[in-house]
Coordinates of C-alpha atoms in Angstrom, one line a residue:
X171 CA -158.9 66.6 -193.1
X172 CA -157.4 68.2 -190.3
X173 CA -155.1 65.1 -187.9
X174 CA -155.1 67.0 -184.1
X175 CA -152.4 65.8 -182.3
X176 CA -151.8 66.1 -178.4
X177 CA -147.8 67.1 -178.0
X178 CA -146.8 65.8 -174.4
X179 CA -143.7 66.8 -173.0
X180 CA -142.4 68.0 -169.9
X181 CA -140.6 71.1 -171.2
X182 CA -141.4 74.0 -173.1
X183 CA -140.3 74.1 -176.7
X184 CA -141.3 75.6 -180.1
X185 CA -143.0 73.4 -182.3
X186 CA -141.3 72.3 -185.5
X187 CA -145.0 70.9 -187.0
X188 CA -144.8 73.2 -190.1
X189 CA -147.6 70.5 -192.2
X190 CA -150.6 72.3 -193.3
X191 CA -153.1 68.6 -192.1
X192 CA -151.4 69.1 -188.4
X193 CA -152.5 70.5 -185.8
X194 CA -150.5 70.7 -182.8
X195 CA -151.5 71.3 -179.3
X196 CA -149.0 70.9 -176.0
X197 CA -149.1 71.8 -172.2
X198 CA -146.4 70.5 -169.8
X199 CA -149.3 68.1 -167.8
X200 CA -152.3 66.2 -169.7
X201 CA -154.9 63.8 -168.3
X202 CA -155.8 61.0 -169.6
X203 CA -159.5 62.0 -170.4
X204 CA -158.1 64.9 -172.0
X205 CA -156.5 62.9 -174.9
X206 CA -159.9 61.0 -176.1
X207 CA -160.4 63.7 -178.6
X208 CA -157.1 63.5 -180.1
X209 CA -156.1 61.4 -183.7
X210 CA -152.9 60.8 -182.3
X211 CA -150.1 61.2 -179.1
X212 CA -146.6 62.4 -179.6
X213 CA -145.1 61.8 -176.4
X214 CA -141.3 63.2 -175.8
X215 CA -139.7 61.1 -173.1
X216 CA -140.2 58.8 -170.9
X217 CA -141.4 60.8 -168.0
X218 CA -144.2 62.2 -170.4
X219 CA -145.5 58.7 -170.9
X220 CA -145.3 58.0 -166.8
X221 CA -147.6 60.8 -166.7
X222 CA -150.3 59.1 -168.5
X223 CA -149.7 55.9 -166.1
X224 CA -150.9 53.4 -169.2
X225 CA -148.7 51.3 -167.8
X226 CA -146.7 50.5 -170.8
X227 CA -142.9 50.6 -170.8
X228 CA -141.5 53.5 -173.2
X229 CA -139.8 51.7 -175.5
X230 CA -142.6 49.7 -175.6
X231 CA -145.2 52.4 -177.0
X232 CA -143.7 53.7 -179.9
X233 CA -146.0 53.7 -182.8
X234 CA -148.3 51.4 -180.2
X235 CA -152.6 51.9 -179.9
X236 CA -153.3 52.8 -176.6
X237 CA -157.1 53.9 -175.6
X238 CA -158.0 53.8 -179.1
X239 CA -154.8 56.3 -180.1
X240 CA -151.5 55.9 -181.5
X241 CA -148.6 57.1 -179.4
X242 CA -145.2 58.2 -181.4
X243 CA -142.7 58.4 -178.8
X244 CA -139.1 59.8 -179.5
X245 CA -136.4 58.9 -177.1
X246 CA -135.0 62.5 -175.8
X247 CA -136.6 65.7 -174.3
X248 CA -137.1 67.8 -176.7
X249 CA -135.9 71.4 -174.0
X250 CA -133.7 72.2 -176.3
X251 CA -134.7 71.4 -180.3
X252 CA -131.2 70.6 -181.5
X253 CA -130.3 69.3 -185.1
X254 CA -130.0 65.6 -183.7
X255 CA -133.5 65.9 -181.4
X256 CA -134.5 67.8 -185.0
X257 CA -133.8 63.7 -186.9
X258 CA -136.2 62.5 -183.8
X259 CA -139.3 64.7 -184.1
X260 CA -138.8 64.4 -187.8
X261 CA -138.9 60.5 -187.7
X262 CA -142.0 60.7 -185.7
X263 CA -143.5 63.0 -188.2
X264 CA -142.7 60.7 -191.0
X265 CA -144.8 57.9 -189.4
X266 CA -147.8 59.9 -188.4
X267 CA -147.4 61.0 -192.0
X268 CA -147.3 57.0 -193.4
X269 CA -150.4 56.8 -190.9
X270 CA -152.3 59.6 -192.2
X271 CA -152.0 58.0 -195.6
X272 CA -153.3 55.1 -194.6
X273 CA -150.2 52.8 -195.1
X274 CA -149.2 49.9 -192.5
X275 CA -146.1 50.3 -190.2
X276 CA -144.6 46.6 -189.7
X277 CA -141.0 45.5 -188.0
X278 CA -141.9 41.7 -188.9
X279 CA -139.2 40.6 -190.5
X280 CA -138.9 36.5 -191.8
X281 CA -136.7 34.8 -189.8
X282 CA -135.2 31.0 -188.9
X283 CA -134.4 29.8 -185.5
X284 CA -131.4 27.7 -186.1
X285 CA -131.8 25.0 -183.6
X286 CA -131.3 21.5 -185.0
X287 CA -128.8 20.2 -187.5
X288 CA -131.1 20.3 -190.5
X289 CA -131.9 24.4 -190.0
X290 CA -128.2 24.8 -189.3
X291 CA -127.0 22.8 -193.2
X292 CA -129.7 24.9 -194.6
X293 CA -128.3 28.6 -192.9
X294 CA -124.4 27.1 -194.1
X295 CA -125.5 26.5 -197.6
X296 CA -127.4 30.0 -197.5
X297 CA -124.4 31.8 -196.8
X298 CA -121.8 29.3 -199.2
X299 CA -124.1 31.0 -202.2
X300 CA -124.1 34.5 -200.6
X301 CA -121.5 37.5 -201.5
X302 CA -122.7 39.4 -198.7
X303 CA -123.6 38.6 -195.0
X304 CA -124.5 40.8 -192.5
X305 CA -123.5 39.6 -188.6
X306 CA -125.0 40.6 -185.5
X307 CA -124.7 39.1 -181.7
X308 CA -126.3 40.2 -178.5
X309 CA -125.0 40.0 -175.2
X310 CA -124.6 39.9 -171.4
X311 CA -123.5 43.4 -171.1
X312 CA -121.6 46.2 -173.0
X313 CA -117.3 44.4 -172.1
X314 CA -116.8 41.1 -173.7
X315 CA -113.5 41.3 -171.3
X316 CA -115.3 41.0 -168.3
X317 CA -115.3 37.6 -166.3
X318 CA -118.9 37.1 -165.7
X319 CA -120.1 37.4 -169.9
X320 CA -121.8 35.5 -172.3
X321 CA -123.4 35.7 -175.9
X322 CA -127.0 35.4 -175.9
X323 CA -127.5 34.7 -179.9
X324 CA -125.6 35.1 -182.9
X325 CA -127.4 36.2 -186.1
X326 CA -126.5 35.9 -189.5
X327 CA -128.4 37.7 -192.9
X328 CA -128.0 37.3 -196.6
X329 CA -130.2 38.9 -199.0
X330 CA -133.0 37.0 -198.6
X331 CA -133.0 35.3 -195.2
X332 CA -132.2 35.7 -191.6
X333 CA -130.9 33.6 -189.2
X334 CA -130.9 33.5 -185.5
X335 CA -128.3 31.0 -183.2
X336 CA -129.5 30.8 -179.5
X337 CA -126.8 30.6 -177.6
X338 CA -126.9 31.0 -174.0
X339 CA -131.1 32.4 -174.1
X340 CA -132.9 30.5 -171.0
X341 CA -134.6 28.7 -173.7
X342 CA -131.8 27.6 -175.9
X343 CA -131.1 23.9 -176.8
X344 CA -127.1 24.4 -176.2
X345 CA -127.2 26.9 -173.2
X346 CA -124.4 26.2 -171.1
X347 CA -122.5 24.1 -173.6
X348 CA -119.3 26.3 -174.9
X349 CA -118.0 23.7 -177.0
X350 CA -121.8 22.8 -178.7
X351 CA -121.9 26.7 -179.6
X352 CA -118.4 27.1 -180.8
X353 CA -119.1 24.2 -183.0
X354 CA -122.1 25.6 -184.3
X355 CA -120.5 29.3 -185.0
X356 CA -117.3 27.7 -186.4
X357 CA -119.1 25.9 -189.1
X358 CA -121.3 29.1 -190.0
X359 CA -117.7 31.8 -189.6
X360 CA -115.7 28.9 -192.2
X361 CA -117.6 29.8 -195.5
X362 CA -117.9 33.4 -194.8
X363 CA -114.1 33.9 -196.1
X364 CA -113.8 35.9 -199.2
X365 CA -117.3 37.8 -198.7
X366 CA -118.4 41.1 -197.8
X367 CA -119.1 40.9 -194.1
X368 CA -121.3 43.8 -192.9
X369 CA -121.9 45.1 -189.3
X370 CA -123.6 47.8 -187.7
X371 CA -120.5 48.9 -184.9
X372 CA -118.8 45.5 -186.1
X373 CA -115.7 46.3 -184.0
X374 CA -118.0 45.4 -181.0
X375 CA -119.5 42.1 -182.4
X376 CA -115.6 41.0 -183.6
X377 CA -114.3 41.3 -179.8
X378 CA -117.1 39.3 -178.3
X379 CA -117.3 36.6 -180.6
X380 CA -113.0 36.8 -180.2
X381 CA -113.6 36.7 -176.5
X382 CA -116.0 34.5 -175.7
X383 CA -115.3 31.6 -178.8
X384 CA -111.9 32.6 -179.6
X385 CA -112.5 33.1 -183.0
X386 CA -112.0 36.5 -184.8
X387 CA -114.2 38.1 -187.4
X388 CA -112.9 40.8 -189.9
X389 CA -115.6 43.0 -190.8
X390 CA -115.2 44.9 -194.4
X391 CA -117.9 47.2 -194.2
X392 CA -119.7 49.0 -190.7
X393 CA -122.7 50.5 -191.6
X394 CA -122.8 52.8 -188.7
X395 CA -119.1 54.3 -189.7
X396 CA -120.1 53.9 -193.4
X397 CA -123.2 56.6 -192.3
X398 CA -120.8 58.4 -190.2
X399 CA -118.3 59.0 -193.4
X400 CA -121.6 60.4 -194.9
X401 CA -123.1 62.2 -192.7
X402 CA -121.0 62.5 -189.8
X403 CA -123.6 65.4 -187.6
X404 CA -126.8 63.0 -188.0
X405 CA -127.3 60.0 -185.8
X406 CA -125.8 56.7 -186.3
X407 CA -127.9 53.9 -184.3
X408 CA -129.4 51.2 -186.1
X409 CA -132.9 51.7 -185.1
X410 CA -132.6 55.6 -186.4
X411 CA -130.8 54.8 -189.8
X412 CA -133.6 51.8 -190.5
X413 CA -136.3 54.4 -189.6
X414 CA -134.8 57.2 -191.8
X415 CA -134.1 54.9 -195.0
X416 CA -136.1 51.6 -194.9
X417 CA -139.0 53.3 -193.3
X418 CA -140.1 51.1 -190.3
X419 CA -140.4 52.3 -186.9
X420 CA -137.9 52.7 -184.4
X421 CA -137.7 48.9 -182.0
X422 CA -136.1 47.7 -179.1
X423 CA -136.7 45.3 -176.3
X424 CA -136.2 45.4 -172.4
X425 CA -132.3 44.9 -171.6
X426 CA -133.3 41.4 -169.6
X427 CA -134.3 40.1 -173.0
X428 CA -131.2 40.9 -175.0
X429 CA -129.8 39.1 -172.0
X430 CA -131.5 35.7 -172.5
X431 CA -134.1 36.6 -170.1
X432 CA -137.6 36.1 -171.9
X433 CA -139.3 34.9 -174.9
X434 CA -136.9 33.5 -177.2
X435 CA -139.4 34.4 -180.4
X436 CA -139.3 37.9 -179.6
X437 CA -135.4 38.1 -178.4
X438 CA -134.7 36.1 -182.1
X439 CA -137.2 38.6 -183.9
X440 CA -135.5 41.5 -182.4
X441 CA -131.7 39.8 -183.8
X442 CA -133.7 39.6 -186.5
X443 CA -134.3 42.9 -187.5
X444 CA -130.9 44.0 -186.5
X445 CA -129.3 41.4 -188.8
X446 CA -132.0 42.2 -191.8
X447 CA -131.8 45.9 -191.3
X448 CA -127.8 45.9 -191.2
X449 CA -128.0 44.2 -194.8
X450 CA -130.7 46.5 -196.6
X451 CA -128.8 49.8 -194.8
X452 CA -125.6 48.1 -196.3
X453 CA -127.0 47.9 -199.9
X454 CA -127.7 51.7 -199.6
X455 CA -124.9 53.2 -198.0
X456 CA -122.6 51.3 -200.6
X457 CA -124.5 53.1 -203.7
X458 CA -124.3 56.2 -201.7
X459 CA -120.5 56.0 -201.6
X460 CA -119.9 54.8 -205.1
X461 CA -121.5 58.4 -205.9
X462 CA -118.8 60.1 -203.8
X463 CA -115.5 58.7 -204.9
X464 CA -113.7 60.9 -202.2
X465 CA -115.8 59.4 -199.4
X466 CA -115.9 55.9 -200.8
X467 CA -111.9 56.4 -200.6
X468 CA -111.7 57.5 -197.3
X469 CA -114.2 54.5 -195.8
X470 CA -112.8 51.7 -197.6
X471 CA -109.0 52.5 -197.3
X472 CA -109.2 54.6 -194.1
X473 CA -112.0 54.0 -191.7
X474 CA -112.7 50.4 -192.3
X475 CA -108.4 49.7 -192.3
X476 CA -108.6 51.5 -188.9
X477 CA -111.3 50.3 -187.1
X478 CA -110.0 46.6 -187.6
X479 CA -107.4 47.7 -186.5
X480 CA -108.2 48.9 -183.2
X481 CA -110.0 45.9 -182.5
X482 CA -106.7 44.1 -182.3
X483 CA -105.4 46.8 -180.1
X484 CA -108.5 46.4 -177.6
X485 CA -107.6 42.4 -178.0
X486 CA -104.1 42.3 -177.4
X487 CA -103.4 45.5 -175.4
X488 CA -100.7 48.2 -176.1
X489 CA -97.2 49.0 -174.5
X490 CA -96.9 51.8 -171.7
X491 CA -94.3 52.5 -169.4
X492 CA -96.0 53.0 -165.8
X493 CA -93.2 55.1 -164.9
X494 CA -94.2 57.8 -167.5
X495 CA -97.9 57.0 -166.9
X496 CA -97.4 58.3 -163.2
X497 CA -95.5 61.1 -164.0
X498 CA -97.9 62.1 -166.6
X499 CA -100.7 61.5 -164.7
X500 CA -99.4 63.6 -161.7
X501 CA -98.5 66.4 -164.1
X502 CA -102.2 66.8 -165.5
X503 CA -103.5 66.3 -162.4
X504 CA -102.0 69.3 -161.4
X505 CA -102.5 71.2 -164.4
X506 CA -106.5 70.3 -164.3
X507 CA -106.6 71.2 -160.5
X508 CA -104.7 74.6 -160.7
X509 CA -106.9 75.4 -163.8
X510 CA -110.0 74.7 -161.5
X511 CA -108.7 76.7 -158.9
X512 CA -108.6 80.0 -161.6
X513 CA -112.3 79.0 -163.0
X514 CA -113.5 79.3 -159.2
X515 CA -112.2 82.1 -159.1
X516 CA -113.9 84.0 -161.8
X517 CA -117.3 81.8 -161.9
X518 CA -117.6 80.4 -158.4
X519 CA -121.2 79.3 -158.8
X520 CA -120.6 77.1 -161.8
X521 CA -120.0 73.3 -161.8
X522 CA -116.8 72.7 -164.1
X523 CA -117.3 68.8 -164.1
X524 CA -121.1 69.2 -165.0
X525 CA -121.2 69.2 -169.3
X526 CA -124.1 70.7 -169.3
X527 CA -123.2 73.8 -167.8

């Protein structure tokens, strides 16, 4: 059986489709109509998908059925087919692949809304008879030090469950109530001492539970930095890593929701899966790095040793003397400008500030 796929993207590229049951077609602009006698859509970017006007958000249609097809959507352009865009198409492939076969691609994780005292002595005796937690929290915006911030939910994981704390979600119980919530993350934080506490980018979860409840979370292992010791030229998000090594499809949700704005079931599902696949990631990237003593050295006693302690740099600032700053600054300024000057010079028609060029 012979799967015909329709490749949509807005730029020209070769094809990396080397399986014998694919076959590939692509032009730069498709109708609608067009697709009908296609098994399948791989759409590469978001502009691709505007084209079809299905009125689905991008995010939104990965791995979705639209008009009676599935469309796997990557998240880059694909103009130039670089190692990391390379992980992309190669994730897509795997789930057409899982499809072909016949097998079912679910996110659904189990999960617990924490949201009355009886859930909450049930999550703290969960995590009193766990080794391991995993920690995740999303929030307002990107700077826990900015005046206007909040945390949206807090979520917690051990090896068999997932919890979810509404915080300051339109639809919590104890939005607008700083002390409720501290309360509530205080008694969860107090058992967790003496455990593995994982994180996927942990440094970022530590400052904004630090700055928003005062209360300051030591992570021992980062699955994103613990993938990064491995493989440091692959990509590190969460969503990619859960894709390549748990096998379920790539998931997000509009930026309003993290924010509190929305259905609290599908915010606390998203947490969720953050939270669960931050765990079962951990679990692998720790056998990983028993089997490479050098690189189990170098995360345990360098990278995780380091990245706690920039967080304490980031929360308590450093020492500079503004006198040297100026001068410094004024001396690279000049350097950078003169420097300009002579690249002008040679190449007047290229942009030195654009990267791309």
């Amino acid at each position: 059986m012979m799967i015909k796929i329709a490749l949509l993207s807005p730029t020209d590229f070769d094809t990396p489709f080397k399986h014998d049951f694919f076959k590939v077609e692509k032009k730069p602009n498709w109708k609608v109509e067009e697709l009908d006698k296609y098994d399948y859509c791989l759409v590469c970017g978001s502009e691709s998908l505007k084209l079809l006007n299905l009125g689905v958000p991008f995010m939104k249609a990965k791995g979705c059925l639209l008009r009676g097809k599935y469309y796997i959507t990557i998240t880059q352009e694909t103009a130039e087919f670089t190692p990391k865009k390379k992980e992309l198409i190669d994730t897509a492939i795997k789930l057409l692949n899982d499809l072909y076969l016949g097998k079912t691609i679910s996110n659904k994780v189990s999960f617990t809304i924490v949201d009355d005292e009886e859930k909450l002595s049930r999550m703290i005796f969960d995590i009193i008879n766990s080794p391991a937690i995993s920690i995740d929290t999303e929030t307002s915006g990107l700077s826990p030090f900015t005046p206007r911030k909040w945390m949206t939910s807090i979520g917690i994981a051990t090896e068999n469950n997932a919890w979810t704390i509404p915080l300051n979600h339109q639809e919590s119980k104890i939005k607008d109530d700083p002390e409720k919530q501290k309360e509530i993350i205080t008694k969860a934080l107090k058992y967790t001492r003496g455990k593995t506490i994982i994180g996927h980018n942990g440094k970022f979860d530590t400052l904004w539970i630090w700055c928003c409840y005062g209360i300051w979370v030591d992570f021992t292992f980062d699955t994103m930095l613990a993938h990064y010791n491995l493989d440091e030229n692959s990509l590190h998000g969460l969503d990619i890593l859960a894709s390549k090594y748990l096998g379920v499809n790539q998931y997000d949700i509009p930026l309003q929701e993290k924010q509190g704005f929305g259905d609290l079931y599908s915010h606390c599902h998203y947490l969720a899966m953050d939270i669960r696949y931050t765990y079962d990631l951990y679990k692998i990237f720790k056998e990983k790095l028993s089997q490479d003593p050098l690189t189990e050295n170098l995360f345990y006693n360098h990278t995780m040793p380091i990245v706690r302690a920039y967080a304490k740099v980031e929360r308590n600032g450093t020492y500079i003397s503004p006198k040297a700053l100026k001068e410094s600054t004024e001396y690279w300024e000049k350097i950078a400008r003169e420097t300009k000057e002579k690249l002008d010079s040679y190449f007047p028609n290229i942009n030195w500030n654009s990267a791309k060029q």
